[in-house]
XYZ file of C-alpha atoms in Angstrom:
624
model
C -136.398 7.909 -77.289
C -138.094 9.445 -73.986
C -135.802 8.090 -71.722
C -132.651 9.023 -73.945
C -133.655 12.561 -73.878
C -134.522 12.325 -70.264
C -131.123 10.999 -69.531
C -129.492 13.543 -71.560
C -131.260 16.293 -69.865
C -130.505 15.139 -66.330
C -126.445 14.445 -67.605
C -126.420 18.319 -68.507
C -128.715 19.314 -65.437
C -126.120 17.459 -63.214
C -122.912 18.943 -65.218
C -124.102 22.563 -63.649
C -122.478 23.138 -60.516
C -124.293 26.274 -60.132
C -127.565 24.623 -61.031
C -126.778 22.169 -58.450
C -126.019 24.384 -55.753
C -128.823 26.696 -56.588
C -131.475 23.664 -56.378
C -129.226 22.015 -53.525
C -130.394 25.534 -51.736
C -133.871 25.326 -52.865
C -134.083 21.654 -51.257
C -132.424 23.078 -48.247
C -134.909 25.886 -47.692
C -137.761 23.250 -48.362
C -136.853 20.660 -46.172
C -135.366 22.888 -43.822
C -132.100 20.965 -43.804
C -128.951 21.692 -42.094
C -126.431 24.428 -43.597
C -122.761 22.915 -43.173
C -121.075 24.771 -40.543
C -118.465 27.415 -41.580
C -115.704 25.443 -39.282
C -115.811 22.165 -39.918
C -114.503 19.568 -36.737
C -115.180 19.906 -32.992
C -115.466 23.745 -31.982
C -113.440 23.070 -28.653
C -110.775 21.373 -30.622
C -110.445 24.608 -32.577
C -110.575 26.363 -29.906
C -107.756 25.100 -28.348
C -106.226 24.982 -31.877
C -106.356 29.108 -31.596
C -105.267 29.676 -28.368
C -102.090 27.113 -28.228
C -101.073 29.199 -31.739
C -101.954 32.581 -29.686
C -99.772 31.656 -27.094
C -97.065 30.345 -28.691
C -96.546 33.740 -30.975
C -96.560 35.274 -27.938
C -94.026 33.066 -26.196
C -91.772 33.061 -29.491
C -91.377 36.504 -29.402
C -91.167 37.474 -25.863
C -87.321 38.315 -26.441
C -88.356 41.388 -27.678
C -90.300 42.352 -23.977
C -87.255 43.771 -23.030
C -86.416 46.271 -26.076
C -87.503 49.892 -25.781
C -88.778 52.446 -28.151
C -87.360 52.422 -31.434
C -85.887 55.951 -32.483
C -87.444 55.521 -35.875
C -91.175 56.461 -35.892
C -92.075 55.294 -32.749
C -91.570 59.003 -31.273
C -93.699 60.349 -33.789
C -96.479 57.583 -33.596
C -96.048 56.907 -29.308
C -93.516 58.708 -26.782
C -94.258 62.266 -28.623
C -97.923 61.464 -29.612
C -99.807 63.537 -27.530
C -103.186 62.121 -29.243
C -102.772 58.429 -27.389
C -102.675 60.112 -23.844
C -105.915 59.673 -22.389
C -109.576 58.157 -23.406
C -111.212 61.428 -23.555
C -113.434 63.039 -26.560
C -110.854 65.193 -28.221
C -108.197 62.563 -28.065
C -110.677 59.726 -29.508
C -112.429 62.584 -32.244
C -108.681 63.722 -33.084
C -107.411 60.335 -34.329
C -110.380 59.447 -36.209
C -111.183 62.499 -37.854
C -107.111 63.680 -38.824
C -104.414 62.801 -40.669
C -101.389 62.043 -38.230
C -97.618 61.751 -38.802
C -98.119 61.673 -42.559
C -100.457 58.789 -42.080
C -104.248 57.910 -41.304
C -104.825 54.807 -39.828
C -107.088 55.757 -36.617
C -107.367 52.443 -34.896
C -104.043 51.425 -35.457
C -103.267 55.031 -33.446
C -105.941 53.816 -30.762
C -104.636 50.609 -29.932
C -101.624 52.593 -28.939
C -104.317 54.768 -26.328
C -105.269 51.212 -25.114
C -101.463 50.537 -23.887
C -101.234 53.768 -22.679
C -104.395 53.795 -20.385
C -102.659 50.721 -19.020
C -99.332 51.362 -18.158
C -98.343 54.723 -19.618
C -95.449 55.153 -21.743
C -93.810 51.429 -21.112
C -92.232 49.858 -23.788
C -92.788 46.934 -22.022
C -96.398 46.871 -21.911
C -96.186 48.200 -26.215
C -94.017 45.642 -26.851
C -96.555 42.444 -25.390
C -99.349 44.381 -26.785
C -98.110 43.632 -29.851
C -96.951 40.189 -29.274
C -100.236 39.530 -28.354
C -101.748 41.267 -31.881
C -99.308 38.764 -33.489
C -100.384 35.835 -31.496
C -104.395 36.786 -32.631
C -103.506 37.083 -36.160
C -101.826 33.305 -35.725
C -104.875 31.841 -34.249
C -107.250 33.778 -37.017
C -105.105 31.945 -39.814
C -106.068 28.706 -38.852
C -109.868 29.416 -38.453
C -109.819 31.517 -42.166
C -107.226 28.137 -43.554
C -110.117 26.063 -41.844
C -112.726 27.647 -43.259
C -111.177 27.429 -46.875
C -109.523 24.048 -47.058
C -112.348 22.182 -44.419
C -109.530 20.572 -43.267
C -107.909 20.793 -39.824
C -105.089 19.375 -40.814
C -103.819 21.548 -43.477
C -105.244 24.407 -41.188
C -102.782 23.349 -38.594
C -100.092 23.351 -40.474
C -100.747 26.683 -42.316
C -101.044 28.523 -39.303
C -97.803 27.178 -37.660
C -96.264 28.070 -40.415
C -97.297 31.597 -40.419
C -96.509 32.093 -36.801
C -92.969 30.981 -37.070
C -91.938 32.595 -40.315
C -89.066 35.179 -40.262
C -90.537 37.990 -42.248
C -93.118 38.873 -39.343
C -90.137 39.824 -37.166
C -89.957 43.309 -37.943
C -93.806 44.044 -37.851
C -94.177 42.086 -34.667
C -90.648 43.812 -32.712
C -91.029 47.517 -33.771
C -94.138 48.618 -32.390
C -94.826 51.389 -35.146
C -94.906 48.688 -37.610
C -98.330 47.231 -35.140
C -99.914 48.788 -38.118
C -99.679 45.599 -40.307
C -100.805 43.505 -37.061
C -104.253 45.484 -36.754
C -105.223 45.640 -40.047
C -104.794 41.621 -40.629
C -106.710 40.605 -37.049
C -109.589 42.756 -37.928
C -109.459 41.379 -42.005
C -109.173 37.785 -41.290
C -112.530 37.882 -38.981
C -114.139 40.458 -41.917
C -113.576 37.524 -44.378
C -114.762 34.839 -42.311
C -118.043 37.180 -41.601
C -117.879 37.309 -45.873
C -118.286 33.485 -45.767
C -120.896 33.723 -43.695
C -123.139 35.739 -44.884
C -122.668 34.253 -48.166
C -123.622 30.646 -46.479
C -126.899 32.233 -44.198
C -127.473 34.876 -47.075
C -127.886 36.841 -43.812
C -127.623 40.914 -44.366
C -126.466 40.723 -40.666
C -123.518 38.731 -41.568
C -122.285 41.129 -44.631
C -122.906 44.145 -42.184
C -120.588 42.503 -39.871
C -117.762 41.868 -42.228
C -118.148 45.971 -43.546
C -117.803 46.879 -39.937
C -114.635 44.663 -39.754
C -112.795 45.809 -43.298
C -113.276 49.170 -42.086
C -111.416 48.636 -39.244
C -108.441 46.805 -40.820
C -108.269 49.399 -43.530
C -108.348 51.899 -40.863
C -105.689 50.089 -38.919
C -103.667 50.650 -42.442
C -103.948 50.735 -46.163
C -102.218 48.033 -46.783
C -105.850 45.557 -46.508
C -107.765 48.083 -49.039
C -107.840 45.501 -52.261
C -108.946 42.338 -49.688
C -112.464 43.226 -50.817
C -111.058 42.056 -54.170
C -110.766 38.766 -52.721
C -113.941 38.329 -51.427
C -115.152 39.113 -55.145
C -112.942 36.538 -56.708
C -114.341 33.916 -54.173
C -117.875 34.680 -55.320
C -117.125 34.479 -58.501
C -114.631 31.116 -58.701
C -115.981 29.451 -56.079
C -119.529 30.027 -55.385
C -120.105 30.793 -59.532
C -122.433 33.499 -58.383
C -123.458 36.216 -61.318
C -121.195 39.241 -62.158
C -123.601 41.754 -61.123
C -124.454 40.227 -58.045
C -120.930 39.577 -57.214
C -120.091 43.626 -57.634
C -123.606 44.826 -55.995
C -122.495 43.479 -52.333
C -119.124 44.836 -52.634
C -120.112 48.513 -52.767
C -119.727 49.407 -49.271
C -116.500 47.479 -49.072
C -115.200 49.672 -52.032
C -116.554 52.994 -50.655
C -114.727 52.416 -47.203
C -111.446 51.462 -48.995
C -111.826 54.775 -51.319
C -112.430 56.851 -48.407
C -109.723 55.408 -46.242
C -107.641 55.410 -49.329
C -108.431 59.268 -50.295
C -107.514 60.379 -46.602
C -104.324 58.291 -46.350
C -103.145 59.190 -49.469
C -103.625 62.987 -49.130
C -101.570 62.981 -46.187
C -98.760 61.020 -47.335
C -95.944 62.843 -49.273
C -94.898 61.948 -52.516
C -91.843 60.318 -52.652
C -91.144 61.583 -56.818
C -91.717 57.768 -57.986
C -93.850 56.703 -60.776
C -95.168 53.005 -61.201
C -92.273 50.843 -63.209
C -93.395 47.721 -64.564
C -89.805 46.157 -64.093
C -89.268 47.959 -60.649
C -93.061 46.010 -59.956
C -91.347 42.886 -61.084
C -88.160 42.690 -59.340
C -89.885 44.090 -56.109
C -92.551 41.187 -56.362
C -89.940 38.788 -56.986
C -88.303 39.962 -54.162
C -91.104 39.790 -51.604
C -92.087 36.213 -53.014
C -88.655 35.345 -52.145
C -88.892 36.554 -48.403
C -92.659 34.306 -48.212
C -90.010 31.879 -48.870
C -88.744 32.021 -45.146
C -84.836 31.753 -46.213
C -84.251 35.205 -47.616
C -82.201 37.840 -45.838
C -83.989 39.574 -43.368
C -83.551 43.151 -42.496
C -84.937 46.362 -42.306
C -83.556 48.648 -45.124
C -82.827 47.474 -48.289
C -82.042 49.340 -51.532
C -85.036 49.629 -53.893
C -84.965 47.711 -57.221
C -83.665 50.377 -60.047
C -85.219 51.309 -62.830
C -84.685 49.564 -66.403
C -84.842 50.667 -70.122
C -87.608 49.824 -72.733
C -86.662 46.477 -73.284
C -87.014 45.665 -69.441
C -90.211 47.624 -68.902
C -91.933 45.686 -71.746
C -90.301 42.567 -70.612
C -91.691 43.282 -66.666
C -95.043 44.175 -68.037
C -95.649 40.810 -69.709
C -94.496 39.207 -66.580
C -96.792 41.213 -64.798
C -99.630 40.416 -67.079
C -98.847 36.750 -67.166
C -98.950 36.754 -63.378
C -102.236 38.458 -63.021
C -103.944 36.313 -65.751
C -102.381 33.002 -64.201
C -105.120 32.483 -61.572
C -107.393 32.860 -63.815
C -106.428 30.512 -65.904
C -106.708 27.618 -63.088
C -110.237 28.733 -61.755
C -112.454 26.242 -62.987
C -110.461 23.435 -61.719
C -108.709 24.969 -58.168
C -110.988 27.866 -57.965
C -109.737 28.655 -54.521
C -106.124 28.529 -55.336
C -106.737 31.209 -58.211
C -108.551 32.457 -54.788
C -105.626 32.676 -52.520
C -103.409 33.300 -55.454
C -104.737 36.190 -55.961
C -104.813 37.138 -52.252
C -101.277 36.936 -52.370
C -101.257 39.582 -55.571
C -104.282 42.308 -54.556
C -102.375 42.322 -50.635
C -98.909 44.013 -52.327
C -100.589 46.115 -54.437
C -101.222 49.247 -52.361
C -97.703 49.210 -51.033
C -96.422 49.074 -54.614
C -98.725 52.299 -56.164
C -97.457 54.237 -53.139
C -94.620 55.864 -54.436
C -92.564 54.361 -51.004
C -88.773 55.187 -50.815
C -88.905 51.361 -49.815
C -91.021 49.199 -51.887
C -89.484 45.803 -50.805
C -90.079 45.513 -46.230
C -90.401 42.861 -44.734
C -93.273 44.744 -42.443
C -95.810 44.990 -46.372
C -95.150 40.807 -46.667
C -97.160 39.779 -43.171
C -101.199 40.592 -44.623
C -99.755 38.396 -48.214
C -98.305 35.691 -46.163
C -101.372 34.571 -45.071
C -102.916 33.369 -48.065
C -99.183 32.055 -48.872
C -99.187 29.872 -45.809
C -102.847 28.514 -46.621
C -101.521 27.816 -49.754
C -97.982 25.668 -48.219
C -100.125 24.181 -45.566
C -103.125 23.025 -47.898
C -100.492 21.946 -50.879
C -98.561 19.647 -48.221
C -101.888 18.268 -47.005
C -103.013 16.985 -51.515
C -99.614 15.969 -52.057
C -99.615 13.486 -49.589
C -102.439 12.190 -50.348
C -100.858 9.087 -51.972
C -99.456 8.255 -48.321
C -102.851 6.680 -47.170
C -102.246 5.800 -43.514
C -99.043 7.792 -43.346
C -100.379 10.761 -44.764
C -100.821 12.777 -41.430
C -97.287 11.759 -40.514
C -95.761 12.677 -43.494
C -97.633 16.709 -43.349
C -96.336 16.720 -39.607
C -92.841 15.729 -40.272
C -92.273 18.362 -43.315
C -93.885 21.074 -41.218
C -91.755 20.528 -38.222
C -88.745 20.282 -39.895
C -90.047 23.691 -42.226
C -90.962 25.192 -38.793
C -87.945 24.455 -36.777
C -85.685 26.363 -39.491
C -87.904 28.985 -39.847
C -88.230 29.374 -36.139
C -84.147 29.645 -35.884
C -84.174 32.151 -38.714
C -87.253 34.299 -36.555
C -85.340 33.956 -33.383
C -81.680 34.455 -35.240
C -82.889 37.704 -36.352
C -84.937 38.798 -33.669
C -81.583 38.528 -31.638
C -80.504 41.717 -33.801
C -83.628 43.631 -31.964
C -80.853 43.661 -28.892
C -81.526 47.754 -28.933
C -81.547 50.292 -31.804
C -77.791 50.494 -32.199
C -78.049 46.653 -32.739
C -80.929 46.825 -35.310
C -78.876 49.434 -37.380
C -75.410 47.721 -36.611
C -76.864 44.275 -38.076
C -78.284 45.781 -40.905
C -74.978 47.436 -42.114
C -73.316 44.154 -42.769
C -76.935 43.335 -45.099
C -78.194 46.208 -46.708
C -75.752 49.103 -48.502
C -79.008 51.377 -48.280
C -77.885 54.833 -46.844
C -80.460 54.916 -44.395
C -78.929 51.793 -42.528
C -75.955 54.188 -41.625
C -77.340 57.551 -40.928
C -79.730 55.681 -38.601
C -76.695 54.298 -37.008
C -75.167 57.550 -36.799
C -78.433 59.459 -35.523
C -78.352 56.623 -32.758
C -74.796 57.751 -31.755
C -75.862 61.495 -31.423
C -79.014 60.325 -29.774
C -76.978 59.047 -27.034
C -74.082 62.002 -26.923
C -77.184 64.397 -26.587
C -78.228 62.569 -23.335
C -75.024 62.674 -21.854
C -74.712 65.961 -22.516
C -78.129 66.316 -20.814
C -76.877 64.461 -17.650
C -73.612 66.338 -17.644
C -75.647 69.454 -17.393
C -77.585 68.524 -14.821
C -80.870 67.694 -16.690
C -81.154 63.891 -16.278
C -79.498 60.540 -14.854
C -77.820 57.829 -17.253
C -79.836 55.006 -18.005
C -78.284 51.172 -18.212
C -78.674 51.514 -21.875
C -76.067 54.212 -21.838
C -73.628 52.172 -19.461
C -74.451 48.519 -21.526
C -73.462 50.882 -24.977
C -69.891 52.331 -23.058
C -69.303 48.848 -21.835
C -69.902 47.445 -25.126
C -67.653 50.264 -26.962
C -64.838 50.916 -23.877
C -65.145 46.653 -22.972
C -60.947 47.119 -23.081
C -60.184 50.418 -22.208
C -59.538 51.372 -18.611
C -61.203 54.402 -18.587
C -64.812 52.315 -17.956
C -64.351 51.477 -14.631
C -63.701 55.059 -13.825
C -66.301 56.512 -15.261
C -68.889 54.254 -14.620
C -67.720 54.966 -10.373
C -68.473 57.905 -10.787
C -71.895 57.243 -13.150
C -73.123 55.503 -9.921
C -72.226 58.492 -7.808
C -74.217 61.065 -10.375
C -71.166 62.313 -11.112
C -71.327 63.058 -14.978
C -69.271 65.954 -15.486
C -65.935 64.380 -15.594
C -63.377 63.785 -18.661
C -64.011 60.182 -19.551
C -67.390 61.129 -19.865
C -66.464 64.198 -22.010
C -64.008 61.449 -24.062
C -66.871 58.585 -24.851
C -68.867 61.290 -26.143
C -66.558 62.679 -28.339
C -65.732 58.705 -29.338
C -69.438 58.178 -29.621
C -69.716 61.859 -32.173
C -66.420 59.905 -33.375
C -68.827 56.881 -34.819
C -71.430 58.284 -35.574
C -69.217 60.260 -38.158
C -67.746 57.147 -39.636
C -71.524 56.318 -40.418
C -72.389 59.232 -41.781
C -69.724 58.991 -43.991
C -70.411 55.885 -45.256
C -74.292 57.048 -45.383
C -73.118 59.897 -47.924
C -70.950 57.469 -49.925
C -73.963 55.425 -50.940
C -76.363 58.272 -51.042
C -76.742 59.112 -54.975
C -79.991 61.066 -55.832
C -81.229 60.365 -52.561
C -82.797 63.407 -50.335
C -81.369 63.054 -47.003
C -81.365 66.728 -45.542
C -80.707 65.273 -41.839
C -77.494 63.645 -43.175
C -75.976 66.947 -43.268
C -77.578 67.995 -40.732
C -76.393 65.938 -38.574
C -72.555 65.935 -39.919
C -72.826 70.091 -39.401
C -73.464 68.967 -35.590
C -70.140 66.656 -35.371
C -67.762 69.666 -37.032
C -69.591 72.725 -34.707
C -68.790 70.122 -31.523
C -65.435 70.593 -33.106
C -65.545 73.885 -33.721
C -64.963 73.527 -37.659
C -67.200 77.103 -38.253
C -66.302 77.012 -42.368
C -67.186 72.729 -42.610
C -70.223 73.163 -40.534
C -71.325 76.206 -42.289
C -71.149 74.201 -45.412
C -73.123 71.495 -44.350
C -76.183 73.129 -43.130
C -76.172 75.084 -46.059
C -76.106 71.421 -47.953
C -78.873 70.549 -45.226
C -81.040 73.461 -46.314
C -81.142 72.472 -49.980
C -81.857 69.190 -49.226
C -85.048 70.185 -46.803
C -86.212 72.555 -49.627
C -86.521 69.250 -51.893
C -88.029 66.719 -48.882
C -91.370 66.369 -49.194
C -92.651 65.622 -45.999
C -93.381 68.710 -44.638
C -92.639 67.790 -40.440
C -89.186 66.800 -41.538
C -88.136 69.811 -44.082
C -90.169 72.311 -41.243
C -88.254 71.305 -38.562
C -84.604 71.067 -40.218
C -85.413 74.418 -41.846
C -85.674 76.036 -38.410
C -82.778 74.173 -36.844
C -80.471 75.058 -40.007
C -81.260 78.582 -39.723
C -80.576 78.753 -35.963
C -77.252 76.849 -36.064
C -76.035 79.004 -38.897
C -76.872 82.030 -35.904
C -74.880 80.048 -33.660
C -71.693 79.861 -35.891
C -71.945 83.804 -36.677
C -72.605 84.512 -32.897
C -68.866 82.283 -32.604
C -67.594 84.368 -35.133
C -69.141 87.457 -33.105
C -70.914 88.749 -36.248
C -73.781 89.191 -33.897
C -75.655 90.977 -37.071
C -75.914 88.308 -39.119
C -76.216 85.837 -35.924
C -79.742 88.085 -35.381
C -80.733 87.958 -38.624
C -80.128 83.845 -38.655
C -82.116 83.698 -35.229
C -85.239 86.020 -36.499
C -85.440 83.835 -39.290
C -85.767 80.801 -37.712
C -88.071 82.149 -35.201
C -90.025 83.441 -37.817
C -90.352 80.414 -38.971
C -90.990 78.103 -35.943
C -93.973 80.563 -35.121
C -95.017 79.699 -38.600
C -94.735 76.174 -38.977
C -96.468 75.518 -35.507
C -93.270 74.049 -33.722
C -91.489 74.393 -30.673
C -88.257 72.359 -31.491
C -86.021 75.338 -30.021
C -88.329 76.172 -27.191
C -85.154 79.077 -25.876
C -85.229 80.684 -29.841
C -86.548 83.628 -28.943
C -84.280 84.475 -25.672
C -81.304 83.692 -27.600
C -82.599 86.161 -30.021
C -83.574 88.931 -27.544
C -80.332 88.411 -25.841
C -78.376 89.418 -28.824
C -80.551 92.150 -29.793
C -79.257 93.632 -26.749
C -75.765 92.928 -27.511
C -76.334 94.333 -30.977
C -78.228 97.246 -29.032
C -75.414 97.752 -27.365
C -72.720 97.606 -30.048
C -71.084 101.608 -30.739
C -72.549 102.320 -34.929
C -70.677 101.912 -37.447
């Protein structure tokens, strides 16, 4: 009867895997045993592992060394950022203690001051910068898939797979979207500090991996729920008590609320309110692009809104989804792990109320754990292979990586220029942004030939690639590009590609308003008021910077509905100076200078001349 119950006792002792570990612990601490190294297999090996997938991120996407600045956000984040000019005090103190460009995310701003202490404003030098954040966050997937799976295998291929997959295309070749880049290279290492600390039960580990998360987050939001992760890990994994689980997590959470509290204040609201169905089709959506054959591009129209039946119907989804891992803990606690991962990482982008909830640029952090997953599945299921095993995973993954590698480099051969970018995307997305950009890119360039025709600057070879691409049949190109080489810019084929260039960019702007709906767009108008004063339409332009003012009254980021306010107000001075209702002209000009002084801008830097010279033509005028 004594040795029954003794049996009995040690069955249940040994059927407590937290028991275990806990004694397994003890024993280690007594003997003074060995603690399992956090990356399993020789160190050189993985070594080389990291800087082969470093360097061949870096080589994949070196097409994009020779694109410049993108017009979208890169002017406000780099080439008009005065902030990233210079390692001194007030520049460094400035970006970590304010809110910039609607945004906070401080080191993601000071990686940009890194590139420009080294080579100024080159988009060259931005552009490998980032390659070279890609090819980190490549070689950091395999260590964090090597530290979960213990398997270099499955590590290997997890990490290939990440660095080849379409959807990092646009955070990788449009250097304001580096954001997503920083805040993964400096989460990976925060969760791999986690693990240790956990392992050691070192406080010098878990300082480590605070110091870490508050970098990502500070690189961008986007990272703020990882410290989710690290509690599900303690909790599926390791088994470790509730209370404990929460207690080390404090710091994580305060970082993420304070990060969250700044970024958030500074962001305008967009007018959209959580939808459960909107949360489902967008998830669905972004799963679909982890699956490396979606379309890939850089707009695309949000999911709409459903009726009662769907939002009930994409709340159970959502609650299914979220319970799921759960469900699978006890026997794959770290899939539930990664699973979840994959859930907490979309989150932030999703309670933003985003115009866009569905970019490509919000799947990179998710994919992660979704190539960890791929790479670790491949590795069980051929476990049946025996001796073939190993060939089997390498086969699938080259054949995975080799199509997703054509997809990465087909669409990274869209990043040609801007006007490419936008061009591509018309023929993929029917969001109205796609064409204004495309438009806005027109006018970009008709405003620098303007500039050169005055005097101000010299043509670039983007400008002669765009007329050669857009005049490759018309005989007027080889005239006017004779006499681009001479400086001569004031000619009439100039003068005629700029009008066909204003010409475009109207045909996109149409086509922008067509698809607009309830969308606030005040530089839409804006910009079409432009094309009919070129053409001297005073009543259609009139018209559409009036349409441009109520737009900017109902935009809610304040730099954008500032600055169109003032330019509105001045170009609606410029059409009654035309009309020579110099009166009314004054009283447009006085109002926008009114308001530039108030606002804190200097977009018309000759506003007030303008004004004083018609308050001497007014001056001069005999009363009425």
């Amino acid at each position: 009867s004594k040795k029954v119950k003794t049996r009995n006792a040690t069955r249940k002792f040994q059927a407590s895997p937290a028991a275990t570990k806990h004694t397994a612990e003890k024993s280690r601490k007594r003997t003074g045993g060995t603690i399992e190294p956090l990356l399993p297999g020789n160190s050189r090996i993985n070594l080389l592992a990291f800087v082969l997938l470093a360097l061949g991120t870096v080589l994949l996407y070196s097409g994009d060394l020779h694109l410049g600045f993108f017009e979208v956000d890169d002017p406000g984040y780099v080439t008009d950022n005065p902030w990233i000019r210079g390692f001194t005090a007030e520049n460094i103190g400035h970006i970590l203690s304010t809110p910039y460009f609607a945004n906070y995310s401080p080191v993601h701003l000071l990686s940009y001051m890194l590139d420009h202490g080294f080579a100024g404003l080159d988009p060259y030098t931005f552009h490998l910068s980032s390659n070279i954040w890609a090819g980190i966050a490549s070689g950091l997937v395999y260590l964090v898939a090597l530290a979960v799976t213990r398997r270099q295998v499955p590590a290997m291929v997890a990490a290939t797979l990440f660095a080849v997959h379409p959807v990092h295309v646009e955070a990788v070749a449009w250097i304001s979207s580096r954001k997503d880049l920083v805040a993964t290279v400096f989460a990976l290492p925060s969760f791999l500090a986690y693990l240790k600390y956990r392992q050691q039960q070192s406080t010098k580990w878990l300082v480590v991996s605070v110091l870490l998360f508050a970098m990502a987050v500070a690189g961008k939001l986007s990272v703020a729920t990882f410290p989710a992760v690290f509690f599900a890990w303690d909790v599926f994994v390791e088994k470790r008590p509730l209370a404990k689980s929460l207690l080390d997590k404090i710091p994580f959470i305060a970082i993420a609320f304070a990060v969250a509290l700044a970024a958030t204040s500074a962001q305008p609201s967009m007018g959209n309110t959580p939808d459960p169905w909107v949360l489902t089709v967008a998830l669905g959506q972004n799963i679909w692009l982890l699956s490396g054959f979606a379309e890939y591009v850089l707009y695309r129209m949000p999911p709409d809104s459903g009726g009662i039946i769907l939002t009930i119907a994409g709340t159970l989804v959502l609650a299914a989804l979220i319970a799921g891992p759960y469900f699978i803990r006890n026997k794959y606690p770290k899939t539930a792990v990664l699973a979840y991962w994959i859930l907490f990482a979309f989150i932030p982008a999703q309670v933003l109320s985003f115009t866009h909830p569905v970019t490509d640029r919000y799947v990179f952090f998710p994919s992660v754990a979704a190539m960890i997953l791929l790479g670790w599945g491949l590795h069980e299921m051929s476990a049946r292979l025996g001796a073939y095993r190993v060939h089997a995973v390498a086969a699938v993954t080259a054949v995975l990586a080799l199509l997703w590698a054509r997809n990465t480099l087909l669409y990274l051969g869209e990043w040609q220029d801007p006007k490419s970018v936008w061009y591509a995307a018309t023929g993929k997305s029917s969001d109205p942004a796609v064409f204004q950009n495309l438009g806005t890119f027109y006018l970009g360039k008709v405003d620098r030939i303007t500039a050169a025709q005055g005097g101000r600057q010299q043509l670039g070879d983007d400008i002669r690639e765009l007329a050669g691409d857009i005049w490759v049949q018309d005989a007027r190109l080889g005239t006017m590009t004779a006499l681009w080489s001479q400086g001569q810019y004031a000619s009439a084929e100039t003068t005629e590609f700029a009008n066909v260039l204003r010409d475009r960019a109207w045909e996109a702007f149409e086509l922008s308003l067509a698809r607009k709906e309830n969308r606030v767009m005040p530089g839409l108008f804006y910009n079409r008021g432009l094309i009919l004063l070129h053409r001297n339409d005073l009543a259609g332009a009139e018209k559409e910077f009036h349409l441009a003012l109520d737009e900017a009254a109902r935009e809610t980021f304040a730099p954008v509905r500032e600055q169109l306010t003032v330019y509105c107000h001045y170009d609606l001075g410029l059409i009654a100076w035309r009309r020579q209702d110099f009166p009314e002209a004054l009283k447009w000009f006085r109002l926008a200078e009114d308001e530039q002084y108030r606002f804190g801008g200097n977009w018309i830097p000759d506003l007030s001349s303008n004004r004083q010279r018609l308050e001497k033509i007014v001056g001069a005028q005999p009363a009425q």
